[in-house]
PDB file of C-alpha atoms and ligand atoms in Angstrom:
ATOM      1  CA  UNK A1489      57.550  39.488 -38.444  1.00  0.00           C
ATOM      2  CA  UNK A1490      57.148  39.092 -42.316  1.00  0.00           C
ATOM      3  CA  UNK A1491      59.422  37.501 -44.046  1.00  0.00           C
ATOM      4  CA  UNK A1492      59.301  40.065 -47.131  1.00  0.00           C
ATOM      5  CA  UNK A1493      57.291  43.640 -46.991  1.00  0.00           C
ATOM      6  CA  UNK A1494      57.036  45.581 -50.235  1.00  0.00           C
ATOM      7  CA  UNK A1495      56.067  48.685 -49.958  1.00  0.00           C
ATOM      8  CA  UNK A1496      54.999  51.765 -52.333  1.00  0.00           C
ATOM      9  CA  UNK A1497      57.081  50.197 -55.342  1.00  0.00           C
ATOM     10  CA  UNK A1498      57.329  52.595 -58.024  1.00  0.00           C
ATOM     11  CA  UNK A1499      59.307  51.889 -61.071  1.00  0.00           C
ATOM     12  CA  UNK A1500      59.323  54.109 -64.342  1.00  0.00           C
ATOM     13  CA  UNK A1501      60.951  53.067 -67.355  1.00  0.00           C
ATOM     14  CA  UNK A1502      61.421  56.703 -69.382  1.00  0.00           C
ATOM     15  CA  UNK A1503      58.087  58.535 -69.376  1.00  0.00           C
ATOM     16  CA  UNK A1504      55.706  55.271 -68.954  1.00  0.00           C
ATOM     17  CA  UNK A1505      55.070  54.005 -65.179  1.00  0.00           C
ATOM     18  CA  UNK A1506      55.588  49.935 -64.961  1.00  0.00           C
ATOM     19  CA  UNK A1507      54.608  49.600 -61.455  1.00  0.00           C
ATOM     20  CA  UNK A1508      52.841  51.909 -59.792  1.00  0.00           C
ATOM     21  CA  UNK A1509      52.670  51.994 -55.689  1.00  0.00           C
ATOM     22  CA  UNK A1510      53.300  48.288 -55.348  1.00  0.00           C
ATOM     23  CA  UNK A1511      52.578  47.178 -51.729  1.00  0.00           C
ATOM     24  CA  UNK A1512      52.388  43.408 -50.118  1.00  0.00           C
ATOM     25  CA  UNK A1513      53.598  41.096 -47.485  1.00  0.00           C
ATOM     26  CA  UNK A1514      54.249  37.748 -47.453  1.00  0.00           C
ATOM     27  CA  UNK A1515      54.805  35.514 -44.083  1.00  0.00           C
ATOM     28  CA  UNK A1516      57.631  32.451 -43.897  1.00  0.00           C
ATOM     29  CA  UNK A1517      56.563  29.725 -45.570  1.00  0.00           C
ATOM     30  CA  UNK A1518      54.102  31.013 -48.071  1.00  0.00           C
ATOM     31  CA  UNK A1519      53.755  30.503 -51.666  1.00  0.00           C
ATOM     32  CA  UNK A1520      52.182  33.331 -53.277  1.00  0.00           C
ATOM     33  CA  UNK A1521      51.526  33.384 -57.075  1.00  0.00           C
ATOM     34  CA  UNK A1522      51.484  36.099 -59.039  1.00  0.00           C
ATOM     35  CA  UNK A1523      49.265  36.387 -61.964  1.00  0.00           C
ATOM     36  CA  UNK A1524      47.972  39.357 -65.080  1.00  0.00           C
ATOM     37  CA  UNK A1525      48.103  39.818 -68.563  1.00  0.00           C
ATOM     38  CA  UNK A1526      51.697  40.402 -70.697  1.00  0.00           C
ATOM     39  CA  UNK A1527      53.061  43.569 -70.026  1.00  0.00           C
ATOM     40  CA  UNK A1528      51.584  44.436 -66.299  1.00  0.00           C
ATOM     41  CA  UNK A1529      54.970  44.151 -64.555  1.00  0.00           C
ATOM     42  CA  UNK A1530      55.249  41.348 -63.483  1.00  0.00           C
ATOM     43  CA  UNK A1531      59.014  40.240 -64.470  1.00  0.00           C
ATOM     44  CA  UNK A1532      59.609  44.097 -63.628  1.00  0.00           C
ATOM     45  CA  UNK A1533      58.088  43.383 -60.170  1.00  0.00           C
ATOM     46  CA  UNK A1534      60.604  40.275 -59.900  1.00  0.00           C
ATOM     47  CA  UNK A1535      63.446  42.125 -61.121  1.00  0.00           C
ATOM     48  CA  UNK A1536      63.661  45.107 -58.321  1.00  0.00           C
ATOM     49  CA  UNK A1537      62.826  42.349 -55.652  1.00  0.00           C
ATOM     50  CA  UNK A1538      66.533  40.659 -56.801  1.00  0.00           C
ATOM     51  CA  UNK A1539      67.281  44.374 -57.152  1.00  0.00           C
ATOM     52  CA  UNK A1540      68.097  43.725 -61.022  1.00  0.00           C
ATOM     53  CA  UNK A1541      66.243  47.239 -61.314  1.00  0.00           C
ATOM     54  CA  UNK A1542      66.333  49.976 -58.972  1.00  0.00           C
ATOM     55  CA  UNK A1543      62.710  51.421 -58.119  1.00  0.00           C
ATOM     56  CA  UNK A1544      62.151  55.017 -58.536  1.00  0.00           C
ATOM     57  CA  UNK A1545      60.124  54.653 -55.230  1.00  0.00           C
ATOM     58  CA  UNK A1546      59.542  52.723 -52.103  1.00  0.00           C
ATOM     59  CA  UNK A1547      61.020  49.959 -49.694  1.00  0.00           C
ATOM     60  CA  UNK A1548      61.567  46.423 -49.733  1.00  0.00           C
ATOM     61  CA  UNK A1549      62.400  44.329 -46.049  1.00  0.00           C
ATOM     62  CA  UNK A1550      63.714  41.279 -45.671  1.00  0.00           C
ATOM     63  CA  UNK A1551      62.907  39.679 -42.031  1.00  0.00           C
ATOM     64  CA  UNK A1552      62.468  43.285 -40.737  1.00  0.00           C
ATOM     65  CA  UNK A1553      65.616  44.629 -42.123  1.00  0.00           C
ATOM     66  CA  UNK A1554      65.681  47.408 -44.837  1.00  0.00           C
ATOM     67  CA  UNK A1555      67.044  46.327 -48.070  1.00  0.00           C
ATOM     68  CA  UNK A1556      66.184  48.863 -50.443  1.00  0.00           C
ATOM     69  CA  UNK A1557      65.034  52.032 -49.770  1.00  0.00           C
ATOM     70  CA  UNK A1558      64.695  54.427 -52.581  1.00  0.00           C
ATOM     71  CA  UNK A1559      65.525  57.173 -50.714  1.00  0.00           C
ATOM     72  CA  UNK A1560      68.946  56.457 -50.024  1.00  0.00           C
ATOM     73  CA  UNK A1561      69.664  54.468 -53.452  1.00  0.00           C
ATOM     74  CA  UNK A1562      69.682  57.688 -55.113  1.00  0.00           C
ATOM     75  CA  UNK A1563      72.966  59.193 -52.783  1.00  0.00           C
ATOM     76  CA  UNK A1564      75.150  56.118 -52.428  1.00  0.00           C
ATOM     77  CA  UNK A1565      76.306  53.564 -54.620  1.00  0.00           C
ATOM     78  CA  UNK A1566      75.516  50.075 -52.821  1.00  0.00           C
ATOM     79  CA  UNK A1567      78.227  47.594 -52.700  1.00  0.00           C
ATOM     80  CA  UNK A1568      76.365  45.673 -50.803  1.00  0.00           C
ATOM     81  CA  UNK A1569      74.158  44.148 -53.391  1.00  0.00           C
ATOM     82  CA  UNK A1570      75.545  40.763 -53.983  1.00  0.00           C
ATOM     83  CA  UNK A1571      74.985  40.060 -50.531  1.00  0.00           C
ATOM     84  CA  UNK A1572      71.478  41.091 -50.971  1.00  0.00           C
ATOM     85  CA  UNK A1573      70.550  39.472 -53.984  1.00  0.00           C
ATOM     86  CA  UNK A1574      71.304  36.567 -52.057  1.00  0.00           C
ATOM     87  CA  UNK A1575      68.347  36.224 -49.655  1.00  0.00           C
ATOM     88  CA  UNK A1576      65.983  35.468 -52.964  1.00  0.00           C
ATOM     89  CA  UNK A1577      66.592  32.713 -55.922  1.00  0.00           C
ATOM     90  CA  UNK A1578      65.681  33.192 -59.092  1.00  0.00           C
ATOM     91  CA  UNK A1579      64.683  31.019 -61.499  1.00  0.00           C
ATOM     92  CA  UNK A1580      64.107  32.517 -64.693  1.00  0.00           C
ATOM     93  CA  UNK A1581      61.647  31.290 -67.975  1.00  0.00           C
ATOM     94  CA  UNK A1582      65.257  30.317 -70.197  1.00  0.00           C
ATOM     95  CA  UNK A1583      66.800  28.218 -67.064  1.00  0.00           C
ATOM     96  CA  UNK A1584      70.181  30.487 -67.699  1.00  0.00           C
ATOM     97  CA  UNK A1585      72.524  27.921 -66.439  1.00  0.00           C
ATOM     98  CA  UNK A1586      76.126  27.843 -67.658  1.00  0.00           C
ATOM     99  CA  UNK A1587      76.416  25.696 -70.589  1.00  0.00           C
ATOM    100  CA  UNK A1588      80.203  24.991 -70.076  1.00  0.00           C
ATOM    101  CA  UNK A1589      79.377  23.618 -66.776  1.00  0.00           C
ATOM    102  CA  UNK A1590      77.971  20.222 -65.714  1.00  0.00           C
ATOM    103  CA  UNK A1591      74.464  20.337 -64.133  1.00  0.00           C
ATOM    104  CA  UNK A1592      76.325  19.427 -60.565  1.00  0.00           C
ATOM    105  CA  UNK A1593      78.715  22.419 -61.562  1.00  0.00           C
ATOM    106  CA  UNK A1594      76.261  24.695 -62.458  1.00  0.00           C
ATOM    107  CA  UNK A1595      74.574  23.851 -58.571  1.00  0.00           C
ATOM    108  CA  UNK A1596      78.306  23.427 -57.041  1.00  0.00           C
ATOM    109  CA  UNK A1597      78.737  27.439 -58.234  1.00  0.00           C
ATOM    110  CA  UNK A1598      76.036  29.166 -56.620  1.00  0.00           C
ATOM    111  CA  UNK A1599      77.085  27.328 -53.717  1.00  0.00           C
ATOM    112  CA  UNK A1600      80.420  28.725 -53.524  1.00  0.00           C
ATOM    113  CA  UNK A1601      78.614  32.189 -54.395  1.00  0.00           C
ATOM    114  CA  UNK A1602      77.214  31.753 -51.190  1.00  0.00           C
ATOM    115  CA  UNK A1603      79.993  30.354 -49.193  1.00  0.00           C
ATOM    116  CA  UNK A1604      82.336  33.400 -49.741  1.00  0.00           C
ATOM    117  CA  UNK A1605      80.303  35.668 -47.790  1.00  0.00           C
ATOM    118  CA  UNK A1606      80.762  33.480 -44.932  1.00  0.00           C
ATOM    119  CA  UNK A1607      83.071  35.182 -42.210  1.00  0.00           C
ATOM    120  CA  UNK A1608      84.298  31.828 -41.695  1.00  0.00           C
ATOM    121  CA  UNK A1609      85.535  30.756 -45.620  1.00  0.00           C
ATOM    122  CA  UNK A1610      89.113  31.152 -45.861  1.00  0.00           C
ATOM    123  CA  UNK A1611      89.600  29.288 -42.191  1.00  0.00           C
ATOM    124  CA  UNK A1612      87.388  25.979 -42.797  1.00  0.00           C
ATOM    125  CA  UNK A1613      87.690  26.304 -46.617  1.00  0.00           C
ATOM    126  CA  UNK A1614      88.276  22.733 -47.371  1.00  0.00           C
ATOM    127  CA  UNK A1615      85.551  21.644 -45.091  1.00  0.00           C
ATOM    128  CA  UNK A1616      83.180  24.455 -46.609  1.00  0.00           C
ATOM    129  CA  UNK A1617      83.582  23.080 -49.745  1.00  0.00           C
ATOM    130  CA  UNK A1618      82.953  19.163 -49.154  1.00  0.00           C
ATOM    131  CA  UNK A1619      79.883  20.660 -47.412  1.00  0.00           C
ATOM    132  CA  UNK A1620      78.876  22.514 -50.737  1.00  0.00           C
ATOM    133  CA  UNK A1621      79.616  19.360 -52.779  1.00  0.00           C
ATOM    134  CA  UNK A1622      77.351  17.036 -50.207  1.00  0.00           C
ATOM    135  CA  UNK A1623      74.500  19.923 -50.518  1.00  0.00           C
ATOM    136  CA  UNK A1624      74.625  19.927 -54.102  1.00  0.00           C
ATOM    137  CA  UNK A1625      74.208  15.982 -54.659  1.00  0.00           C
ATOM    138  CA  UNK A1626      71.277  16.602 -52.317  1.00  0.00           C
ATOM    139  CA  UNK A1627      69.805  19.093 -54.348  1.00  0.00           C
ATOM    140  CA  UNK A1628      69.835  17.149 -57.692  1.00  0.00           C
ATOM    141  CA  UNK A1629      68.687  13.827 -55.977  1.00  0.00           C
ATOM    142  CA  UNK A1630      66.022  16.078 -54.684  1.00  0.00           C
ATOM    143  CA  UNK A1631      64.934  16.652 -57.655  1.00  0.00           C
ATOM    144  CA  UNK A1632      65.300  13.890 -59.272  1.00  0.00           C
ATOM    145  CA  UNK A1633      68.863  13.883 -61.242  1.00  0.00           C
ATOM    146  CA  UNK A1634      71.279  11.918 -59.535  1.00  0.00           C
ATOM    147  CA  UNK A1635      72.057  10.258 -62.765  1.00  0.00           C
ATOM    148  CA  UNK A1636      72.295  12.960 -64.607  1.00  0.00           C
ATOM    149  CA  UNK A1637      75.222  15.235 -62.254  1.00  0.00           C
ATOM    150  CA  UNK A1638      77.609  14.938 -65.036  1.00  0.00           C
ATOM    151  CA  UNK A1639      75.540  16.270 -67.719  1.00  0.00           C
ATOM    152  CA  UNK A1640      75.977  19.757 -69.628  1.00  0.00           C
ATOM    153  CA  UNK A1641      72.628  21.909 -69.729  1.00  0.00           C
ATOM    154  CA  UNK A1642      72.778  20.901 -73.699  1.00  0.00           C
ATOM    155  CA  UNK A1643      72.833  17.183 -73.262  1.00  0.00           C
ATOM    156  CA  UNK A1644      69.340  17.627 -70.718  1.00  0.00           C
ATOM    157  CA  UNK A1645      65.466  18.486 -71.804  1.00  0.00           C
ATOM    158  CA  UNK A1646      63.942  22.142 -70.908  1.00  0.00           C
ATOM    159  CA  UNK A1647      62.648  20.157 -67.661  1.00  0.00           C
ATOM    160  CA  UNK A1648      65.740  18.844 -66.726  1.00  0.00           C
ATOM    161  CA  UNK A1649      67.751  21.880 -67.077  1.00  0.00           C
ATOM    162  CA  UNK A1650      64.977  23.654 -64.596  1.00  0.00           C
ATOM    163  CA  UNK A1651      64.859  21.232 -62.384  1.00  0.00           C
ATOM    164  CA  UNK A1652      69.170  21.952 -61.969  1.00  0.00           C
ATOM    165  CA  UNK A1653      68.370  25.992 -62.004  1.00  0.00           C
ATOM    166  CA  UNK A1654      65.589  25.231 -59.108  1.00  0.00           C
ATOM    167  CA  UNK A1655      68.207  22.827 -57.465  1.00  0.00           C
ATOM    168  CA  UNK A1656      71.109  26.026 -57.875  1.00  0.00           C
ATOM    169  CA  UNK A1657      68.806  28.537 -56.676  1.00  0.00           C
ATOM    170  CA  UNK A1658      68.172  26.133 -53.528  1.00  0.00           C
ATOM    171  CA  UNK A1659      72.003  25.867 -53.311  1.00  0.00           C
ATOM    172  CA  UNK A1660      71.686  29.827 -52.095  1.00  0.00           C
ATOM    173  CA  UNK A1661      69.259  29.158 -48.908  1.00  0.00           C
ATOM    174  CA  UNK A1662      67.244  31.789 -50.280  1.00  0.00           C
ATOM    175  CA  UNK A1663      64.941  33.314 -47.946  1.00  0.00           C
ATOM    176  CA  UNK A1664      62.280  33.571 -50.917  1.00  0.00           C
ATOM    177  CA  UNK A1665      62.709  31.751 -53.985  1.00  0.00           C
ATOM    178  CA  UNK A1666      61.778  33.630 -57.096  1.00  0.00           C
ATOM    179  CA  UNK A1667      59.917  32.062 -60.570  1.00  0.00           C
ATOM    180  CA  UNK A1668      59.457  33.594 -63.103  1.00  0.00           C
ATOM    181  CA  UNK A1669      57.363  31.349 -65.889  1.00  0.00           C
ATOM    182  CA  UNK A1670      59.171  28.614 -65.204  1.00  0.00           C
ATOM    183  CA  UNK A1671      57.292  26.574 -67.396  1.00  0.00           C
ATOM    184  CA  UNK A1672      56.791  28.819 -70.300  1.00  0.00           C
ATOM    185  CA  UNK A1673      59.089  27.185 -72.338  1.00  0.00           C
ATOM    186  CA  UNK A1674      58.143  23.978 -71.664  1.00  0.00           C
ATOM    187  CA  UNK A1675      56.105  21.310 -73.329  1.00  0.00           C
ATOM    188  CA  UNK A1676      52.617  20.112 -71.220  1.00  0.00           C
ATOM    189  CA  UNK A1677      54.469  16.834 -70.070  1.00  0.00           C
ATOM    190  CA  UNK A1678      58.141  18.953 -69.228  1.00  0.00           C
ATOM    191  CA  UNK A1679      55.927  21.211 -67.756  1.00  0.00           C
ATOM    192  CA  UNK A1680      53.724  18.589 -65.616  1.00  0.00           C
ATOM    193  CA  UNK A1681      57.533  17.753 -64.692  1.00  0.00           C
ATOM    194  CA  UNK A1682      58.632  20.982 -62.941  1.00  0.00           C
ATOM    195  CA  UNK A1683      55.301  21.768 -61.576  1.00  0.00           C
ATOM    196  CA  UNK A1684      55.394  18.801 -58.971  1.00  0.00           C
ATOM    197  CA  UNK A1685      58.634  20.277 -57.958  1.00  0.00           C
ATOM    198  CA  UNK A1686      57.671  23.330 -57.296  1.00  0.00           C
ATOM    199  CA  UNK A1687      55.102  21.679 -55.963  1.00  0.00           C
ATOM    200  CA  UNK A1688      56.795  19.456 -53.641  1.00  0.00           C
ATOM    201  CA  UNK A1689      58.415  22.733 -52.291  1.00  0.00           C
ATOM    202  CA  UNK A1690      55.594  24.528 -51.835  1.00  0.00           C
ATOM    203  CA  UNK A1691      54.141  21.769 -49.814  1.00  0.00           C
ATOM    204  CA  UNK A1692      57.447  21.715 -48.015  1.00  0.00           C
ATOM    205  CA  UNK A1693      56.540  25.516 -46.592  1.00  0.00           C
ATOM    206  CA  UNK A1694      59.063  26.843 -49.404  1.00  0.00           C
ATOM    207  CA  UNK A1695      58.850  30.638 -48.452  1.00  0.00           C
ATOM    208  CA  UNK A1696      58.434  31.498 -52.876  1.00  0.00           C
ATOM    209  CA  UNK A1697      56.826  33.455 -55.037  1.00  0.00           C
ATOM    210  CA  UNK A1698      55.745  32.203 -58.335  1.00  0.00           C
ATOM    211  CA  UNK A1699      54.795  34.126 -61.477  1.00  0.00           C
ATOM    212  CA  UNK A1700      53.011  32.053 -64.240  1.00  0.00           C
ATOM    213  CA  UNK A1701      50.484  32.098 -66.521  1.00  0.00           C
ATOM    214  CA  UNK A1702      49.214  28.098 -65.135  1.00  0.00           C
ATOM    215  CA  UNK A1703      45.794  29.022 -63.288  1.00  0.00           C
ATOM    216  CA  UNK A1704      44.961  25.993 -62.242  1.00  0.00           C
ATOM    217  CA  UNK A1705      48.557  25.641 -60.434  1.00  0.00           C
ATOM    218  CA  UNK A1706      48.106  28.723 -59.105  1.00  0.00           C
ATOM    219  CA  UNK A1707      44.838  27.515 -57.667  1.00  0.00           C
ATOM    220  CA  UNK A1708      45.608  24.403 -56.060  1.00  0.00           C
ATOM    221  CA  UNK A1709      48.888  25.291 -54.933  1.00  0.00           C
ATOM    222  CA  UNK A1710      49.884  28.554 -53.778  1.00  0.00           C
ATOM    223  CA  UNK A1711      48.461  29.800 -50.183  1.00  0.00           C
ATOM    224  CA  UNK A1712      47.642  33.513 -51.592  1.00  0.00           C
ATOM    225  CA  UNK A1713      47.613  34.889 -55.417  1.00  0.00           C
ATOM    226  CA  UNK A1714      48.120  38.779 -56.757  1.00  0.00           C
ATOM    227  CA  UNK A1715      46.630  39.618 -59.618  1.00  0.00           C
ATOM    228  CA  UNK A1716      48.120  42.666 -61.458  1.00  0.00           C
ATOM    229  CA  UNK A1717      47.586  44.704 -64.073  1.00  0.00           C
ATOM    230  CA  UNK A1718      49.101  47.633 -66.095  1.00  0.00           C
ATOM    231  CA  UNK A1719      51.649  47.867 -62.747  1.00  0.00           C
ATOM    232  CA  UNK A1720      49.042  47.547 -59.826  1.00  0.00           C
ATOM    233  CA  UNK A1721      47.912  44.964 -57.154  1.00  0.00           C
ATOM    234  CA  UNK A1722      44.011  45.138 -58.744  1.00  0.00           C
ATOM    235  CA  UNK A1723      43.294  42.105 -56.763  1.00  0.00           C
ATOM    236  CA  UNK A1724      44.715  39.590 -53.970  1.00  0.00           C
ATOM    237  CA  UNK A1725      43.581  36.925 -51.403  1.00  0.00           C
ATOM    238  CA  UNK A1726      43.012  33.350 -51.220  1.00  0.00           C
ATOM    239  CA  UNK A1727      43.382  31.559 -54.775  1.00  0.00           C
ATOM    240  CA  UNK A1728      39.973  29.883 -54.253  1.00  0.00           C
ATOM    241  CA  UNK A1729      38.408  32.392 -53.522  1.00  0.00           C
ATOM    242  CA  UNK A1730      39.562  34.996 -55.803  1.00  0.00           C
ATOM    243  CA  UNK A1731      39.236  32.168 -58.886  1.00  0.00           C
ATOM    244  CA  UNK A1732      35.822  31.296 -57.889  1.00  0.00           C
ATOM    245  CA  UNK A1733      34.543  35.125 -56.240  1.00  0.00           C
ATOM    246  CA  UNK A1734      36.816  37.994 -57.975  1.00  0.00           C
ATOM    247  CA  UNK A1735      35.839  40.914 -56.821  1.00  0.00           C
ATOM    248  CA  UNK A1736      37.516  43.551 -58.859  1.00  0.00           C
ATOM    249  CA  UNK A1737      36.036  43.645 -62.525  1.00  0.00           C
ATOM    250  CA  UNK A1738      39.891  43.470 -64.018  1.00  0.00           C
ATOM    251  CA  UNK A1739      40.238  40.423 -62.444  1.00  0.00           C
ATOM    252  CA  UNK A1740      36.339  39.049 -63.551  1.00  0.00           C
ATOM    253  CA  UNK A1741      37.804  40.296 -67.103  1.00  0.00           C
ATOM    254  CA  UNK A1742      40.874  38.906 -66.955  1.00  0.00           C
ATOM    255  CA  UNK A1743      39.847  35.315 -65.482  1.00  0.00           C
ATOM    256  CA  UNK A1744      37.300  35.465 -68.312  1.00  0.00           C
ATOM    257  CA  UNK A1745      39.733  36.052 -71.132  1.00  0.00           C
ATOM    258  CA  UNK A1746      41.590  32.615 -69.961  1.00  0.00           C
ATOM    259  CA  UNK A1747      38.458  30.617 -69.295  1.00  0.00           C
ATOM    260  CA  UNK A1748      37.702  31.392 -73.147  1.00  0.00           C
ATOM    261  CA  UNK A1749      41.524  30.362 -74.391  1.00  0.00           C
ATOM    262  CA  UNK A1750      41.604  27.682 -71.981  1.00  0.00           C
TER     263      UNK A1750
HETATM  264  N1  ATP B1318      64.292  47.462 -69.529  1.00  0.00           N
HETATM  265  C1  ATP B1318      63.142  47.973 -69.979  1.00  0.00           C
HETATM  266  N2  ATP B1318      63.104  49.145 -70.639  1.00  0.00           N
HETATM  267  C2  ATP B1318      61.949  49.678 -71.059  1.00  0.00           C
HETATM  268  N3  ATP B1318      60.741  49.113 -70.863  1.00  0.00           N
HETATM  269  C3  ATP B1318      60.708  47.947 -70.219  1.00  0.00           C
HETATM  270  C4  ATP B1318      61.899  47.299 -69.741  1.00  0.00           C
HETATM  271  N4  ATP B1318      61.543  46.146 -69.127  1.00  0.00           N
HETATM  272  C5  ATP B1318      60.205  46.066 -69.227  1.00  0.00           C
HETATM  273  N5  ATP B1318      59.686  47.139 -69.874  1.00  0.00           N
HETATM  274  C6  ATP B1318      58.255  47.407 -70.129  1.00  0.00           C
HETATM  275  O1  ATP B1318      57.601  47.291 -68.885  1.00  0.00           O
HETATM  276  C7  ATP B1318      56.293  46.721 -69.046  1.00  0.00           C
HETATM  277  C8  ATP B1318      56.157  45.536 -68.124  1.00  0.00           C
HETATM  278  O2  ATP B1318      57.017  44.497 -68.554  1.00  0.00           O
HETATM  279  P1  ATP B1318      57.187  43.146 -67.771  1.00  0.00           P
HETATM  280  O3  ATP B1318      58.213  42.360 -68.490  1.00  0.00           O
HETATM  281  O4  ATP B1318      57.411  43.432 -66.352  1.00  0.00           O
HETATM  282  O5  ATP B1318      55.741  42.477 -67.957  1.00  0.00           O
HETATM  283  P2  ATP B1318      55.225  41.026 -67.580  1.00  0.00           P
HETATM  284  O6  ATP B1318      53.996  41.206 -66.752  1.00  0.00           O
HETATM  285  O7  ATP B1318      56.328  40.231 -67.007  1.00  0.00           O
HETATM  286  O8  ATP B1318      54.785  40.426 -69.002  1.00  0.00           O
HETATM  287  P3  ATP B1318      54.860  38.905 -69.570  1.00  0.00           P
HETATM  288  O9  ATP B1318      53.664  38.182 -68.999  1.00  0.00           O
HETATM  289  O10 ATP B1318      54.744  39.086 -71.049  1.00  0.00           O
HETATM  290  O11 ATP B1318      56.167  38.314 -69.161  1.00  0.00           O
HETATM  291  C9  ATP B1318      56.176  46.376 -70.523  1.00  0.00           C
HETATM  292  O12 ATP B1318      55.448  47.398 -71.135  1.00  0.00           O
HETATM  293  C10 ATP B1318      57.608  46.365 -70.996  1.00  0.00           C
HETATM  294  O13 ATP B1318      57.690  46.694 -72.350  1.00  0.00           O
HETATM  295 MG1   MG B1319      57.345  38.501 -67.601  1.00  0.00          MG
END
């Protein structure tokens, strides 16, 4: 079974079409990149996966079991959507982690997030909670900030504070973790910093998808890349493959573009 099946995405934002008929799969344990030029949806693709936006069309499964469906969003409000969001992390460009929190807070919290939808919370809540603290000491030792747990997201570097938003979005046992340019607003050695993370993960058989604008990342590390443009799948298939054989001449024109900036 796939682990996530998109299917016919549509999203319109007033008159102009974003995404257009978005369909892919992805299988447990893959790390799929997503590449195209500014503007072709990409974030927008992101956003109705964590259902942030609601698509005008199509379905998204999780494991089999219908999440969205745009057919029924449109009759009933869904107060289900917490619970949802849940089977995919995010990790977003600006690290968005709460600045009047520690960086072991910051984890500890999405943690609890989690916890509450367990049937079993309020019965074992103590024990629940010494489990989330354990799990989030993990997490930042993981990724290298045991020494920094009591530090607020202003007292860390633009690495740092990613490596705690990659470490809180682990702290939900996504089913897919989400990035979104996570190193976009970092410098090359910050940057060199979060990539072996991610990937570490990836290597790992993190089930993630991972938007950026780092070819050679997206290359070397992720098992299949889509390349998009003005809101369609023009292209996908093996990294190597597509990098060194693109088919589609969007692609040819787009890999082009970056060869000449690089
Ligand atoms: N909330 C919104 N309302 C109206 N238009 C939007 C909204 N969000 C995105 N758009 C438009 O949708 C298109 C796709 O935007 P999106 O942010 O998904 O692109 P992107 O591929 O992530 O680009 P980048 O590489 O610059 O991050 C753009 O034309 C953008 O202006
Ligand atoms: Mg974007």
């Amino acid at each position: 079974m796939h682990i996530l099946e998109v299917q016919g995405i549509q999203k319109r934002f007033g008159a102009t079409e974003v995404l257009s008929d978005i369909s892919f799969t992805m299988e447990r344990g893959e790390a799929l990149s997503i590449i195209g030029s500014s503007g072709s949806g990409k974030t927008t693709l992101l956003r109705c996966l964590n259902f942030l936006e609601t698509p005008d069309a199509g379905r998204i499964l999780v494991n089999g079991e219908t999440l969205f469906d745009a057919a029924d969003a449109r009759k009933k409000r869904d107060r289900e959507i917490r619970k949802k969001r849940l089977h995919f992390g995010l990790v977003f460009q600006s690290f968005n982690l709460f600045p009047q929190y520690t960086a072991l807070e910051n984890v500890k919290l999405a943690g609890q997030l989690l916890a509450r939808e367990r049937p079993d919370y309020q019965n074992h809540k103590s024990e629940v909670l010494s489990e989330i603290d354990a799990k989030a000491h993990a997490l930042l030792k993981e990724m290298g900030l045991s020494n920094r747990e009591q530090s607020y997201p202003f007292q860390l570097s633009g690495g740092q504070c990613q490596r705690v938003a990659i470490a809180r979005a682990l702290a939900l046992e996504p089913d897919i973790l989400c990035f979104d340019e996570p190193t976009s607003a970092l410098d090359p050695e910050l940057t060199g910093e979060v990539l072996r993370v991610i990937r570490e993960l990836a290597d790992r058989n993190t089930t993630m998808i991972i938007v950026t604008h780092e070819m050679a990342f997206a290359r070397d590390v992720a098992d299949r890349v889509i390349f998009m443009d003005e809101g369609r799948i023009c292209e996908q298939g093996d990294p190597k493959e597509v990098f060194e054989h693109p088919r589609e001449e969007r692609t040819k024109q787009f890999l082009a573009r970056y060869r000449q900036e690089a």
